[in-house]
Amino acid sequence: MFISKKLMFLYAISPVHMGAGQALGVIDNPIQRERHTEHPLFAGSGIKGAFRHAARNLWAEENGLLDRIFGPEQDASLHAGAVSFADAQLLAFPVRSLKGVYVYATSPLALQRLKRLAAVAGLSIPFEVPTALQDDEAVVLNPQLLATGANGERLILESYAFSPSKDSSKKFEKLAQWLSKKILPDETPFSFFRDKLAKDLVLLSDNQLTFFAKNATVVEPHVRIDDESGTADDGGLFFTENLPPETVMVSLVMASEERLTKGQKSEGRMSAKDIMAKVQEGFDGKCIQIGGDATTGRGHLMVRFLMEDGHEDAGSNTG
């Protein structure tokens, strides 16, 4: 049974290819997506594998710790691992903007799912989820994102125009400020992005977020090279989909007491809180590489944990 739970944010700082295998459509190597929402996802098994790979070097001098926390690598029948990761869900998606270069787009559904995950982790998040919007509306906090035209001020994302809605702006501003302090570390290299997330988080309808998450990913052409000629292989053109940098995903990390092999004595057994503390100590505020195409620089994500107990006030800068 998983006793200790924490909310975990994953912020993409490079394109990420968490692959779904080959497909029959235009994109040969698509990313993983949820069936019902079509939002991007990171499978929990892939997240766990990436954390285990990173922990191998991180805990190289701590004999046996890797297997104690993640489970035996060679003989899985000995005992299970003591840490698990839920599938990561989409929280905010970067969309190209006429003003401000890009925005972080989210929706009521994405925020409700965040609040539900937080509740599972025993965390009370101090914000109200804004009500649903029409498909041509957006809650915009930064007036500099708006372009003035014949129809008044509009938010222009890709080639689509949205009317700014004021109904939920106050509660949404509080939410954006809170998220910006939790998702990225309070360090100078991340200050620009923390500030931008606080002011350029935009609330779209659920339909519009799904549209951009499906149609505004990074699709790259690749050419397979023939080993003998050193030139492009016939029929070697293929397309790979990546989640763009600045995407924000959220997952749940769960820990149980250390699992034991049959007949093993329980002296020195790590508690669920000990295991969670070890994982958080090793990875909070650190970069981890997830997914495919790692040798081409894909998959770099910033990891941030939230505490499982107590109430965190909006405006607090503790993580």
PDB file of N, CA, C and O in Angstrom, residues 227-284:
ATOM      1  N   ASP A 227      24.418   3.598 -44.568  1.00  0.00           N
ATOM      2  CA  ASP A 227      25.749   3.468 -43.981  1.00  0.00           C
ATOM      3  C   ASP A 227      26.850   3.415 -45.041  1.00  0.00           C
ATOM      4  O   ASP A 227      27.965   3.923 -44.831  1.00  0.00           O
ATOM      5  N   GLU A 228      26.576   2.800 -46.167  1.00  0.00           N
ATOM      6  CA  GLU A 228      27.617   2.623 -47.182  1.00  0.00           C
ATOM      7  C   GLU A 228      27.829   3.879 -48.009  1.00  0.00           C
ATOM      8  O   GLU A 228      28.961   4.304 -48.252  1.00  0.00           O
ATOM      9  N   SER A 229      26.737   4.498 -48.476  1.00  0.00           N
ATOM     10  CA  SER A 229      26.874   5.658 -49.355  1.00  0.00           C
ATOM     11  C   SER A 229      27.031   6.966 -48.589  1.00  0.00           C
ATOM     12  O   SER A 229      27.574   7.942 -49.111  1.00  0.00           O
ATOM     13  N   GLY A 230      26.533   6.996 -47.345  1.00  0.00           N
ATOM     14  CA  GLY A 230      26.580   8.226 -46.575  1.00  0.00           C
ATOM     15  C   GLY A 230      25.551   9.246 -47.021  1.00  0.00           C
ATOM     16  O   GLY A 230      25.595  10.409 -46.612  1.00  0.00           O
ATOM     17  N   THR A 231      24.622   8.825 -47.855  1.00  0.00           N
ATOM     18  CA  THR A 231      23.563   9.705 -48.348  1.00  0.00           C
ATOM     19  C   THR A 231      22.208   9.213 -47.846  1.00  0.00           C
ATOM     20  O   THR A 231      22.110   8.159 -47.210  1.00  0.00           O
ATOM     21  N   ALA A 232      21.167   9.988 -48.156  1.00  0.00           N
ATOM     22  CA  ALA A 232      19.820   9.647 -47.683  1.00  0.00           C
ATOM     23  C   ALA A 232      19.382   8.298 -48.234  1.00  0.00           C
ATOM     24  O   ALA A 232      19.529   8.013 -49.428  1.00  0.00           O
ATOM     25  N   ASP A 233      18.858   7.462 -47.359  1.00  0.00           N
ATOM     26  CA  ASP A 233      18.356   6.146 -47.740  1.00  0.00           C
ATOM     27  C   ASP A 233      17.023   6.313 -48.456  1.00  0.00           C
ATOM     28  O   ASP A 233      16.207   7.159 -48.096  1.00  0.00           O
ATOM     29  N   ASP A 234      16.798   5.514 -49.504  1.00  0.00           N
ATOM     30  CA  ASP A 234      15.519   5.570 -50.216  1.00  0.00           C
ATOM     31  C   ASP A 234      14.381   5.213 -49.264  1.00  0.00           C
ATOM     32  O   ASP A 234      14.421   4.183 -48.583  1.00  0.00           O
ATOM     33  N   GLY A 235      13.371   6.068 -49.250  1.00  0.00           N
ATOM     34  CA  GLY A 235      12.230   5.815 -48.362  1.00  0.00           C
ATOM     35  C   GLY A 235      12.556   6.049 -46.910  1.00  0.00           C
ATOM     36  O   GLY A 235      11.815   5.585 -46.034  1.00  0.00           O
ATOM     37  N   GLY A 236      13.661   6.759 -46.638  1.00  0.00           N
ATOM     38  CA  GLY A 236      14.102   6.933 -45.260  1.00  0.00           C
ATOM     39  C   GLY A 236      13.561   8.161 -44.566  1.00  0.00           C
ATOM     40  O   GLY A 236      13.975   8.467 -43.450  1.00  0.00           O
ATOM     41  N   LEU A 237      12.648   8.911 -45.207  1.00  0.00           N
ATOM     42  CA  LEU A 237      12.084  10.100 -44.580  1.00  0.00           C
ATOM     43  C   LEU A 237      10.994   9.699 -43.580  1.00  0.00           C
ATOM     44  O   LEU A 237      10.096   8.931 -43.915  1.00  0.00           O
ATOM     45  N   PHE A 238      11.090  10.204 -42.357  1.00  0.00           N
ATOM     46  CA  PHE A 238      10.039   9.946 -41.363  1.00  0.00           C
ATOM     47  C   PHE A 238       9.884  11.170 -40.471  1.00  0.00           C
ATOM     48  O   PHE A 238      10.778  12.017 -40.381  1.00  0.00           O
ATOM     49  N   PHE A 239       8.728  11.265 -39.827  1.00  0.00           N
ATOM     50  CA  PHE A 239       8.385  12.434 -39.018  1.00  0.00           C
ATOM     51  C   PHE A 239       8.179  12.025 -37.563  1.00  0.00           C
ATOM     52  O   PHE A 239       7.489  11.035 -37.274  1.00  0.00           O
ATOM     53  N   THR A 240       8.778  12.798 -36.665  1.00  0.00           N
ATOM     54  CA  THR A 240       8.712  12.540 -35.233  1.00  0.00           C
ATOM     55  C   THR A 240       8.054  13.716 -34.524  1.00  0.00           C
ATOM     56  O   THR A 240       8.403  14.869 -34.783  1.00  0.00           O
ATOM     57  N   GLU A 241       7.134  13.407 -33.622  1.00  0.00           N
ATOM     58  CA  GLU A 241       6.427  14.441 -32.857  1.00  0.00           C
ATOM     59  C   GLU A 241       7.090  14.619 -31.499  1.00  0.00           C
ATOM     60  O   GLU A 241       7.500  13.649 -30.857  1.00  0.00           O
ATOM     61  N   ASN A 242       7.191  15.871 -31.068  1.00  0.00           N
ATOM     62  CA  ASN A 242       7.751  16.189 -29.757  1.00  0.00           C
ATOM     63  C   ASN A 242       6.823  17.146 -29.024  1.00  0.00           C
ATOM     64  O   ASN A 242       6.163  17.988 -29.632  1.00  0.00           O
ATOM     65  N   LEU A 243       6.797  17.016 -27.713  1.00  0.00           N
ATOM     66  CA  LEU A 243       6.136  18.006 -26.886  1.00  0.00           C
ATOM     67  C   LEU A 243       7.051  19.222 -26.819  1.00  0.00           C
ATOM     68  O   LEU A 243       8.253  19.081 -26.601  1.00  0.00           O
ATOM     69  N   PRO A 244       6.541  20.446 -27.013  1.00  0.00           N
ATOM     70  CA  PRO A 244       7.431  21.614 -27.080  1.00  0.00           C
ATOM     71  C   PRO A 244       7.993  22.012 -25.724  1.00  0.00           C
ATOM     72  O   PRO A 244       7.396  21.724 -24.674  1.00  0.00           O
ATOM     73  N   PRO A 245       9.130  22.697 -25.720  1.00  0.00           N
ATOM     74  CA  PRO A 245       9.650  23.272 -24.473  1.00  0.00           C
ATOM     75  C   PRO A 245       8.625  24.228 -23.874  1.00  0.00           C
ATOM     76  O   PRO A 245       7.816  24.809 -24.584  1.00  0.00           O
ATOM     77  N   GLU A 246       8.670  24.382 -22.577  1.00  0.00           N
ATOM     78  CA  GLU A 246       7.774  25.212 -21.755  1.00  0.00           C
ATOM     79  C   GLU A 246       6.447  24.526 -21.447  1.00  0.00           C
ATOM     80  O   GLU A 246       5.587  25.109 -20.790  1.00  0.00           O
ATOM     81  N   THR A 247       6.262  23.274 -21.889  1.00  0.00           N
ATOM     82  CA  THR A 247       5.077  22.509 -21.486  1.00  0.00           C
ATOM     83  C   THR A 247       5.180  22.147 -20.007  1.00  0.00           C
ATOM     84  O   THR A 247       6.260  21.810 -19.513  1.00  0.00           O
ATOM     85  N   VAL A 248       4.054  22.185 -19.308  1.00  0.00           N
ATOM     86  CA  VAL A 248       4.013  21.827 -17.889  1.00  0.00           C
ATOM     87  C   VAL A 248       3.112  20.605 -17.716  1.00  0.00           C
ATOM     88  O   VAL A 248       1.944  20.622 -18.120  1.00  0.00           O
ATOM     89  N   MET A 249       3.661  19.562 -17.134  1.00  0.00           N
ATOM     90  CA  MET A 249       2.921  18.341 -16.818  1.00  0.00           C
ATOM     91  C   MET A 249       2.884  18.163 -15.301  1.00  0.00           C
ATOM     92  O   MET A 249       3.734  18.698 -14.578  1.00  0.00           O
ATOM     93  N   VAL A 250       1.915  17.385 -14.824  1.00  0.00           N
ATOM     94  CA  VAL A 250       1.812  17.135 -13.388  1.00  0.00           C
ATOM     95  C   VAL A 250       1.549  15.648 -13.158  1.00  0.00           C
ATOM     96  O   VAL A 250       0.803  15.018 -13.908  1.00  0.00           O
ATOM     97  N   SER A 251       2.188  15.100 -12.143  1.00  0.00           N
ATOM     98  CA  SER A 251       2.060  13.681 -11.833  1.00  0.00           C
ATOM     99  C   SER A 251       1.970  13.494 -10.322  1.00  0.00           C
ATOM    100  O   SER A 251       2.053  14.458  -9.547  1.00  0.00           O
ATOM    101  N   LEU A 252       1.795  12.259  -9.928  1.00  0.00           N
ATOM    102  CA  LEU A 252       1.709  11.901  -8.519  1.00  0.00           C
ATOM    103  C   LEU A 252       2.793  10.874  -8.219  1.00  0.00           C
ATOM    104  O   LEU A 252       2.936   9.885  -8.945  1.00  0.00           O
ATOM    105  N   VAL A 253       3.580  11.132  -7.180  1.00  0.00           N
ATOM    106  CA  VAL A 253       4.610  10.198  -6.731  1.00  0.00           C
ATOM    107  C   VAL A 253       4.115   9.524  -5.463  1.00  0.00           C
ATOM    108  O   VAL A 253       3.633  10.206  -4.545  1.00  0.00           O
ATOM    109  N   MET A 254       4.218   8.201  -5.396  1.00  0.00           N
ATOM    110  CA  MET A 254       3.699   7.441  -4.257  1.00  0.00           C
ATOM    111  C   MET A 254       4.771   6.500  -3.724  1.00  0.00           C
ATOM    112  O   MET A 254       5.501   5.895  -4.505  1.00  0.00           O
ATOM    113  N   ALA A 255       4.832   6.398  -2.404  1.00  0.00           N
ATOM    114  CA  ALA A 255       5.836   5.531  -1.779  1.00  0.00           C
ATOM    115  C   ALA A 255       5.186   4.654  -0.724  1.00  0.00           C
ATOM    116  O   ALA A 255       4.255   5.079  -0.023  1.00  0.00           O
ATOM    117  N   SER A 256       5.679   3.444  -0.623  1.00  0.00           N
ATOM    118  CA  SER A 256       5.267   2.512   0.426  1.00  0.00           C
ATOM    119  C   SER A 256       6.461   2.229   1.328  1.00  0.00           C
ATOM    120  O   SER A 256       7.566   2.730   1.088  1.00  0.00           O
ATOM    121  N   GLU A 257       6.260   1.439   2.357  1.00  0.00           N
ATOM    122  CA  GLU A 257       7.403   0.946   3.122  1.00  0.00           C
ATOM    123  C   GLU A 257       8.283   0.099   2.212  1.00  0.00           C
ATOM    124  O   GLU A 257       7.813  -0.453   1.209  1.00  0.00           O
ATOM    125  N   GLU A 258       9.553   0.023   2.544  1.00  0.00           N
ATOM    126  CA  GLU A 258      10.470  -0.791   1.754  1.00  0.00           C
ATOM    127  C   GLU A 258       9.950  -2.221   1.664  1.00  0.00           C
ATOM    128  O   GLU A 258       9.546  -2.828   2.656  1.00  0.00           O
ATOM    129  N   ARG A 259       9.939  -2.760   0.460  1.00  0.00           N
ATOM    130  CA  ARG A 259       9.499  -4.150   0.251  1.00  0.00           C
ATOM    131  C   ARG A 259      10.639  -5.100   0.633  1.00  0.00           C
ATOM    132  O   ARG A 259      11.816  -4.803   0.390  1.00  0.00           O
ATOM    133  N   LEU A 260      10.267  -6.229   1.177  1.00  0.00           N
ATOM    134  CA  LEU A 260      11.264  -7.205   1.626  1.00  0.00           C
ATOM    135  C   LEU A 260      11.101  -8.516   0.885  1.00  0.00           C
ATOM    136  O   LEU A 260       9.989  -8.881   0.471  1.00  0.00           O
ATOM    137  N   THR A 261      12.205  -9.210   0.711  1.00  0.00           N
ATOM    138  CA  THR A 261      12.117 -10.556   0.161  1.00  0.00           C
ATOM    139  C   THR A 261      11.581 -11.502   1.225  1.00  0.00           C
ATOM    140  O   THR A 261      11.587 -11.191   2.419  1.00  0.00           O
ATOM    141  N   LYS A 262      11.094 -12.645   0.808  1.00  0.00           N
ATOM    142  CA  LYS A 262      10.531 -13.611   1.746  1.00  0.00           C
ATOM    143  C   LYS A 262      11.577 -14.029   2.772  1.00  0.00           C
ATOM    144  O   LYS A 262      12.699 -14.386   2.427  1.00  0.00           O
ATOM    145  N   GLY A 263      11.204 -13.956   4.038  1.00  0.00           N
ATOM    146  CA  GLY A 263      12.100 -14.352   5.108  1.00  0.00           C
ATOM    147  C   GLY A 263      13.075 -13.288   5.542  1.00  0.00           C
ATOM    148  O   GLY A 263      13.826 -13.493   6.508  1.00  0.00           O
ATOM    149  N   GLN A 264      13.105 -12.156   4.865  1.00  0.00           N
ATOM    150  CA  GLN A 264      14.039 -11.089   5.231  1.00  0.00           C
ATOM    151  C   GLN A 264      13.565 -10.386   6.497  1.00  0.00           C
ATOM    152  O   GLN A 264      12.384 -10.092   6.664  1.00  0.00           O
ATOM    153  N   LYS A 265      14.495 -10.105   7.414  1.00  0.00           N
ATOM    154  CA  LYS A 265      14.148  -9.419   8.647  1.00  0.00           C
ATOM    155  C   LYS A 265      13.913  -7.934   8.377  1.00  0.00           C
ATOM    156  O   LYS A 265      14.460  -7.368   7.444  1.00  0.00           O
ATOM    157  N   SER A 266      13.087  -7.331   9.213  1.00  0.00           N
ATOM    158  CA  SER A 266      12.656  -5.954   8.971  1.00  0.00           C
ATOM    159  C   SER A 266      13.545  -4.903   9.632  1.00  0.00           C
ATOM    160  O   SER A 266      13.233  -3.715   9.581  1.00  0.00           O
ATOM    161  N   GLU A 267      14.647  -5.316  10.284  1.00  0.00           N
ATOM    162  CA  GLU A 267      15.546  -4.334  10.879  1.00  0.00           C
ATOM    163  C   GLU A 267      16.103  -3.405   9.803  1.00  0.00           C
ATOM    164  O   GLU A 267      16.565  -3.855   8.756  1.00  0.00           O
ATOM    165  N   GLY A 268      16.051  -2.106  10.070  1.00  0.00           N
ATOM    166  CA  GLY A 268      16.573  -1.126   9.128  1.00  0.00           C
ATOM    167  C   GLY A 268      15.672  -0.864   7.945  1.00  0.00           C
ATOM    168  O   GLY A 268      16.075  -0.187   6.991  1.00  0.00           O
ATOM    169  N   ARG A 269      14.455  -1.367   8.010  1.00  0.00           N
ATOM    170  CA  ARG A 269      13.511  -1.174   6.901  1.00  0.00           C
ATOM    171  C   ARG A 269      13.157   0.301   6.754  1.00  0.00           C
ATOM    172  O   ARG A 269      12.832   0.977   7.722  1.00  0.00           O
ATOM    173  N   MET A 270      13.222   0.821   5.534  1.00  0.00           N
ATOM    174  CA  MET A 270      12.900   2.221   5.281  1.00  0.00           C
ATOM    175  C   MET A 270      11.387   2.425   5.277  1.00  0.00           C
ATOM    176  O   MET A 270      10.645   1.630   4.683  1.00  0.00           O
ATOM    177  N   SER A 271      10.949   3.481   5.954  1.00  0.00           N
ATOM    178  CA  SER A 271       9.524   3.806   5.953  1.00  0.00           C
ATOM    179  C   SER A 271       9.155   4.500   4.649  1.00  0.00           C
ATOM    180  O   SER A 271      10.025   4.927   3.877  1.00  0.00           O
ATOM    181  N   ALA A 272       7.846   4.631   4.407  1.00  0.00           N
ATOM    182  CA  ALA A 272       7.384   5.310   3.197  1.00  0.00           C
ATOM    183  C   ALA A 272       7.870   6.758   3.172  1.00  0.00           C
ATOM    184  O   ALA A 272       8.285   7.270   2.126  1.00  0.00           O
ATOM    185  N   LYS A 273       7.850   7.430   4.315  1.00  0.00           N
ATOM    186  CA  LYS A 273       8.317   8.818   4.369  1.00  0.00           C
ATOM    187  C   LYS A 273       9.814   8.907   4.121  1.00  0.00           C
ATOM    188  O   LYS A 273      10.300   9.856   3.489  1.00  0.00           O
ATOM    189  N   ASP A 274      10.568   7.915   4.604  1.00  0.00           N
ATOM    190  CA  ASP A 274      12.012   7.899   4.348  1.00  0.00           C
ATOM    191  C   ASP A 274      12.298   7.775   2.851  1.00  0.00           C
ATOM    192  O   ASP A 274      13.179   8.456   2.309  1.00  0.00           O
ATOM    193  N   ILE A 275      11.555   6.895   2.207  1.00  0.00           N
ATOM    194  CA  ILE A 275      11.757   6.675   0.773  1.00  0.00           C
ATOM    195  C   ILE A 275      11.368   7.920  -0.024  1.00  0.00           C
ATOM    196  O   ILE A 275      12.096   8.364  -0.917  1.00  0.00           O
ATOM    197  N   MET A 276      10.224   8.517   0.324  1.00  0.00           N
ATOM    198  CA  MET A 276       9.804   9.728  -0.371  1.00  0.00           C
ATOM    199  C   MET A 276      10.805  10.861  -0.157  1.00  0.00           C
ATOM    200  O   MET A 276      11.129  11.606  -1.086  1.00  0.00           O
ATOM    201  N   ALA A 277      11.292  10.984   1.068  1.00  0.00           N
ATOM    202  CA  ALA A 277      12.269  12.033   1.368  1.00  0.00           C
ATOM    203  C   ALA A 277      13.548  11.833   0.547  1.00  0.00           C
ATOM    204  O   ALA A 277      14.160  12.801   0.087  1.00  0.00           O
ATOM    205  N   LYS A 278      13.955  10.574   0.371  1.00  0.00           N
ATOM    206  CA  LYS A 278      15.168  10.286  -0.397  1.00  0.00           C
ATOM    207  C   LYS A 278      14.982  10.653  -1.872  1.00  0.00           C
ATOM    208  O   LYS A 278      15.876  11.237  -2.499  1.00  0.00           O
ATOM    209  N   VAL A 279      13.798  10.332  -2.422  1.00  0.00           N
ATOM    210  CA  VAL A 279      13.523  10.669  -3.818  1.00  0.00           C
ATOM    211  C   VAL A 279      13.446  12.184  -3.999  1.00  0.00           C
ATOM    212  O   VAL A 279      14.018  12.744  -4.938  1.00  0.00           O
ATOM    213  N   GLN A 280      12.776  12.858  -3.073  1.00  0.00           N
ATOM    214  CA  GLN A 280      12.657  14.306  -3.173  1.00  0.00           C
ATOM    215  C   GLN A 280      14.015  14.986  -3.017  1.00  0.00           C
ATOM    216  O   GLN A 280      14.348  15.909  -3.765  1.00  0.00           O
ATOM    217  N   GLU A 281      14.796  14.520  -2.070  1.00  0.00           N
ATOM    218  CA  GLU A 281      16.132  15.085  -1.853  1.00  0.00           C
ATOM    219  C   GLU A 281      16.992  14.953  -3.104  1.00  0.00           C
ATOM    220  O   GLU A 281      17.770  15.851  -3.450  1.00  0.00           O
ATOM    221  N   GLY A 282      16.843  13.830  -3.800  1.00  0.00           N
ATOM    222  CA  GLY A 282      17.686  13.582  -4.966  1.00  0.00           C
ATOM    223  C   GLY A 282      17.263  14.325  -6.218  1.00  0.00           C
ATOM    224  O   GLY A 282      18.111  14.649  -7.058  1.00  0.00           O
ATOM    225  N   PHE A 283      15.947  14.625  -6.341  1.00  0.00           N
ATOM    226  CA  PHE A 283      15.467  15.118  -7.631  1.00  0.00           C
ATOM    227  C   PHE A 283      14.758  16.461  -7.607  1.00  0.00           C
ATOM    228  O   PHE A 283      14.572  17.065  -8.663  1.00  0.00           O
ATOM    229  N   ASP A 284      14.343  16.954  -6.451  1.00  0.00           N
ATOM    230  CA  ASP A 284      13.618  18.218  -6.428  1.00  0.00           C
ATOM    231  C   ASP A 284      14.502  19.368  -6.914  1.00  0.00           C
ATOM    232  O   ASP A 284      15.626  19.547  -6.440  1.00  0.00           O
TER     233      ASP A 284
END
